[in-house]
Coordinates of N, CA and C in Angstrom, one line a residue:
X1 N 16.8 -22.6 18.1 CA 17.8 -21.6 17.8 C 17.2 -20.5 16.9
X2 N 17.3 -19.2 17.3 CA 16.8 -18.1 16.5 C 17.4 -18.1 15.1
X3 N 16.5 -17.8 14.1 CA 17.0 -17.6 12.7 C 16.2 -16.6 12.0
X4 N 16.7 -16.0 10.9 CA 16.0 -15.0 10.2 C 14.8 -15.6 9.6
X5 N 13.7 -14.9 9.8 CA 12.4 -15.4 9.3 C 11.9 -14.5 8.1
X6 N 11.9 -13.2 8.3 CA 11.4 -12.3 7.3 C 11.9 -10.9 7.4
X7 N 11.8 -10.2 6.3 CA 12.0 -8.8 6.3 C 10.7 -8.1 5.9
X8 N 10.2 -7.2 6.6 CA 8.9 -6.6 6.3 C 9.1 -5.1 5.8
X9 N 8.4 -4.7 4.8 CA 8.4 -3.4 4.3 C 7.0 -2.8 4.0
X10 N 6.9 -1.6 4.3 CA 5.6 -0.9 4.0 C 5.7 -0.4 2.5
X11 N 4.6 -0.4 1.8 CA 4.6 -0.1 0.4 C 3.2 0.5 0.0
X12 N 3.1 1.3 -1.0 CA 1.8 1.7 -1.5 C 1.0 0.6 -2.2
X13 N 1.7 -0.3 -2.8 CA 1.1 -1.4 -3.5 C 1.7 -2.7 -3.2
X14 N 1.3 -3.4 -2.2 CA 1.9 -4.7 -1.8 C 1.9 -5.7 -3.0
X15 N 0.8 -5.8 -3.7 CA 0.8 -6.8 -4.8 C 1.8 -6.5 -5.9
X16 N 1.9 -5.2 -6.3 CA 2.9 -4.9 -7.3 C 4.4 -5.1 -6.8
X17 N 4.6 -4.8 -5.6 CA 5.9 -5.0 -5.0 C 6.3 -6.5 -4.9
X18 N 5.3 -7.3 -4.5 CA 5.6 -8.8 -4.4 C 5.8 -9.3 -5.9
X19 N 5.0 -8.8 -6.8 CA 5.2 -9.2 -8.2 C 6.6 -8.9 -8.7
X20 N 7.1 -7.8 -8.3 CA 8.5 -7.5 -8.7 C 9.5 -8.6 -8.2
X21 N 9.3 -8.9 -6.9 CA 10.2 -10.0 -6.3 C 10.0 -11.3 -7.0
X22 N 8.7 -11.6 -7.4 CA 8.4 -12.8 -8.2 C 9.1 -12.8 -9.5
X23 N 9.0 -11.7 -10.3 CA 9.6 -11.6 -11.6 C 11.1 -11.6 -11.6
X24 N 11.7 -10.9 -10.6 CA 13.2 -10.7 -10.6 C 13.9 -11.7 -9.8
X25 N 13.4 -12.1 -8.7 CA 14.1 -13.1 -7.8 C 13.5 -14.5 -7.9
X26 N 12.4 -14.6 -8.6 CA 11.8 -16.0 -8.7 C 11.0 -16.3 -7.4
X27 N 10.6 -15.3 -6.6 CA 10.0 -15.6 -5.3 C 8.6 -16.2 -5.6
X28 N 8.2 -17.0 -4.6 CA 6.8 -17.5 -4.6 C 5.9 -16.6 -3.8
X29 N 4.9 -16.1 -4.4 CA 4.0 -15.1 -3.7 C 2.8 -15.8 -3.1
X30 N 2.5 -15.4 -1.9 CA 1.4 -16.0 -1.2 C 0.5 -14.9 -0.6
X31 N -0.8 -14.9 -0.9 CA -1.7 -13.9 -0.3 C -2.7 -14.6 0.6
X32 N -2.8 -14.1 1.8 CA -3.7 -14.7 2.8 C -4.5 -13.5 3.4
X33 N -5.8 -13.7 3.4 CA -6.7 -12.6 3.9 C -6.2 -12.2 5.3
X34 N -6.1 -10.9 5.5 CA -5.8 -10.4 6.9 C -4.3 -10.4 7.2
X35 N -3.5 -10.8 6.2 CA -2.0 -10.8 6.4 C -1.3 -10.1 5.3
X36 N -0.1 -9.7 5.5 CA 0.7 -9.0 4.4 C 0.8 -10.0 3.2
X37 N 1.1 -9.4 2.1 CA 1.4 -10.2 0.9 C 2.9 -10.7 1.1
X38 N 3.1 -12.0 1.0 CA 4.4 -12.6 1.2 C 5.0 -13.0 -0.1
X39 N 6.3 -12.8 -0.2 CA 7.1 -13.3 -1.3 C 8.3 -14.1 -0.7
X40 N 8.3 -15.4 -0.9 CA 9.3 -16.3 -0.3 C 10.4 -16.6 -1.3
X41 N 11.6 -16.3 -0.9 CA 12.8 -16.7 -1.6 C 13.4 -17.8 -0.7
X42 N 13.3 -19.0 -1.1 CA 13.7 -20.1 -0.2 C 12.9 -20.1 1.0
X43 N 13.5 -20.2 2.2 CA 12.8 -20.2 3.5 C 12.6 -18.8 4.1
X44 N 13.1 -17.8 3.4 CA 13.0 -16.4 3.9 C 11.9 -15.7 3.2
X45 N 11.0 -15.0 4.0 CA 9.9 -14.3 3.5 C 10.2 -12.8 3.5
X46 N 9.6 -12.2 2.5 CA 9.5 -10.7 2.4 C 8.0 -10.4 2.6
X47 N 7.7 -9.6 3.6 CA 6.3 -9.3 3.9 C 6.1 -7.8 3.5
X48 N 5.1 -7.7 2.6 CA 4.7 -6.3 2.1 C 3.4 -5.9 2.7
X49 N 3.5 -4.8 3.5 CA 2.3 -4.2 4.2 C 1.9 -2.9 3.5
X50 N 0.7 -2.6 3.5 CA 0.2 -1.3 3.1 C 0.9 -0.3 4.1
X51 N 1.1 0.9 3.7 CA 1.7 2.0 4.6 C 0.7 2.2 5.7
X52 N 1.3 2.4 6.9 CA 0.5 2.5 8.1 C 0.4 1.2 8.9
X53 N 1.1 0.2 8.4 CA 1.1 -1.1 9.1 C 2.2 -1.1 10.3
X54 N 2.8 -2.2 10.5 CA 3.7 -2.3 11.7 C 5.0 -1.6 11.5
X55 N 5.3 -1.2 10.3 CA 6.6 -0.5 10.0 C 7.6 -1.5 9.4
X56 N 8.6 -1.0 8.8 CA 9.7 -1.8 8.3 C 10.4 -2.5 9.4
X57 N 10.6 -3.8 9.3 CA 11.3 -4.5 10.4 C 11.9 -5.8 9.9
X58 N 12.7 -6.4 10.8 CA 13.2 -7.8 10.5 C 12.7 -8.7 11.5
X59 N 12.2 -9.9 11.1 CA 11.6 -10.9 11.9 C 12.6 -12.0 12.1
X60 N 12.8 -12.4 13.4 CA 13.6 -13.5 13.8 C 12.7 -14.6 14.4
X61 N 12.8 -15.8 13.8 CA 11.9 -16.9 14.3 C 12.5 -17.5 15.5
X62 N 11.7 -17.6 16.5 CA 12.1 -18.2 17.8 C 11.1 -19.1 18.4
X63 N 11.4 -20.0 19.3 CA 10.5 -20.8 20.0 C 9.7 -20.0 21.0
X64 N 8.7 -20.5 21.6 CA 7.9 -19.8 22.6 C 8.8 -19.6 23.8
X65 N 9.6 -20.5 24.2 CA 10.6 -20.4 25.3 C 11.6 -19.3 25.0
X66 N 12.1 -19.3 23.8 CA 13.1 -18.2 23.4 C 12.4 -16.8 23.5
X67 N 11.2 -16.7 23.0 CA 10.5 -15.5 23.0 C 10.3 -15.0 24.4
X68 N 9.9 -15.9 25.3 CA 9.7 -15.5 26.7 C 11.0 -15.0 27.3
X69 N 12.1 -15.7 27.0 CA 13.4 -15.3 27.5 C 13.8 -13.9 27.0
X70 N 13.6 -13.6 25.7 CA 13.9 -12.3 25.1 C 13.0 -11.3 25.8
X71 N 11.7 -11.6 26.0 CA 10.9 -10.6 26.7 C 11.4 -10.3 28.1
X72 N 11.9 -11.4 28.8 CA 12.4 -11.2 30.2 C 13.6 -10.3 30.1
X73 N 14.5 -10.5 29.1 CA 15.7 -9.7 29.0 C 15.4 -8.2 28.7
X74 N 14.4 -8.0 27.8 CA 13.9 -6.7 27.4 C 13.4 -5.9 28.7
X75 N 12.6 -6.6 29.5 CA 12.0 -6.1 30.7 C 13.2 -5.7 31.7
X76 N 14.1 -6.6 31.8 CA 15.2 -6.4 32.7 C 16.1 -5.2 32.3
X77 N 16.2 -5.0 31.0 CA 17.0 -3.9 30.5 C 16.2 -2.6 30.4
X78 N 14.9 -2.7 30.7 CA 14.0 -1.5 30.6 C 13.7 -1.1 29.2
X79 N 13.7 -2.0 28.2 CA 13.5 -1.7 26.8 C 12.0 -1.9 26.5
X80 N 11.4 -0.9 25.9 CA 10.0 -1.0 25.5 C 9.8 -2.1 24.5
X81 N 8.7 -2.8 24.6 CA 8.3 -3.9 23.7 C 6.8 -4.0 23.6
X82 N 6.4 -4.7 22.6 CA 4.9 -4.9 22.4 C 4.7 -6.3 21.8
X83 N 3.8 -7.1 22.4 CA 3.5 -8.4 21.7 C 2.2 -8.2 20.9
X84 N 2.2 -8.8 19.7 CA 1.0 -8.8 18.8 C 0.7 -10.2 18.4
X85 N -0.6 -10.4 18.4 CA -1.1 -11.7 18.0 C -1.5 -11.6 16.5
X86 N -0.8 -12.4 15.7 CA -1.0 -12.4 14.2 C -1.9 -13.6 13.8
X87 N -2.6 -14.2 14.7 CA -3.4 -15.4 14.5 C -2.6 -16.7 14.2
X88 N -1.7 -16.6 13.3 CA -0.8 -17.8 13.0 C 0.5 -17.7 13.8
X89 N 0.7 -16.6 14.5 CA 2.0 -16.4 15.2 C 1.8 -15.3 16.2
X90 N 2.7 -15.3 17.2 CA 2.8 -14.2 18.1 C 4.2 -13.5 17.9
X91 N 4.1 -12.2 17.7 CA 5.3 -11.4 17.5 C 5.6 -10.5 18.7
X92 N 6.9 -10.4 19.1 CA 7.3 -9.5 20.1 C 8.2 -8.5 19.4
X93 N 7.7 -7.2 19.4 CA 8.4 -6.1 18.7 C 9.2 -5.3 19.7
X94 N 10.3 -4.9 19.2 CA 11.2 -4.0 20.0 C 12.2 -3.3 19.1
X95 N 12.9 -2.3 19.6 CA 13.9 -1.6 18.8 C 15.3 -1.9 19.3
X96 N 16.3 -2.0 18.3 CA 17.7 -2.2 18.7 C 18.2 -0.8 19.1
X97 N 19.5 -0.7 19.6 CA 20.0 0.6 20.0 C 20.0 1.7 18.9
X98 N 20.0 1.3 17.6 CA 20.1 2.2 16.5 C 18.7 2.5 16.0
X99 N 17.6 2.0 16.7 CA 16.3 2.4 16.3 C 15.6 1.4 15.3
X100 N 16.3 0.4 14.9 CA 15.7 -0.6 13.9 C 14.7 -1.4 14.7
X101 N 13.5 -1.6 14.0 CA 12.5 -2.4 14.6 C 12.7 -3.9 14.3
X102 N 12.7 -4.7 15.4 CA 12.9 -6.2 15.3 C 11.6 -6.9 15.8
X103 N 11.4 -8.1 15.3 CA 10.3 -8.9 15.8 C 10.8 -10.3 16.1
X104 N 10.6 -10.7 17.3 CA 10.9 -12.1 17.6 C 9.5 -12.8 17.5
X105 N 9.4 -13.7 16.5 CA 8.2 -14.3 16.1 C 8.1 -15.8 16.3
X106 N 7.0 -16.3 16.9 CA 6.8 -17.7 17.2 C 5.5 -18.1 16.5
X107 N 5.6 -19.1 15.6 CA 4.5 -19.6 14.8 C 3.8 -20.7 15.7
X108 N 2.5 -20.6 15.7 CA 1.7 -21.6 16.4 C 2.0 -23.0 16.1
X109 N 2.2 -23.3 14.8 CA 2.5 -24.7 14.4 C 4.0 -25.0 14.4
X110 N 4.8 -24.0 14.7 CA 6.3 -24.1 14.7 C 6.9 -23.7 13.4
X111 N 6.1 -23.6 12.3 CA 6.5 -23.2 11.0 C 5.5 -22.2 10.5
X112 N 6.0 -21.4 9.5 CA 5.1 -20.5 8.8 C 4.2 -21.3 7.8
X113 N 3.0 -21.5 8.2 CA 2.1 -22.3 7.4 C 1.9 -21.8 5.9
X114 N 2.2 -20.5 5.7 CA 2.0 -20.0 4.3 C 3.2 -20.4 3.4
X115 N 4.3 -20.8 4.0 CA 5.5 -21.2 3.2 C 5.7 -22.7 3.2
X116 N 4.7 -23.4 2.5 CA 4.8 -24.8 2.4 C 4.8 -25.2 0.9

């Protein structure tokens, strides 16, 4: 069943922004080479990218089968979409009718290995 996975934001200083979430919300900050700086509040991640990254978006965690079904529905509806390989996950990016960027994300291990 799909569930909220993360909210991603572009920022000039990902480390400083994550530090704010750590100090104010008690988030657990995780830095992994080649990935955004993550701040976890419970099971929900806040991903902080340098400006020029994938753009602000909301990620919904789905299984591989659910991602394939979403892709089929997008294609059937004629909605543009793009799959990206994040190494630890595959993301399917698309916009809702109001222009918000969404990502249907499937982790290779079934879980976000950074949030353990």
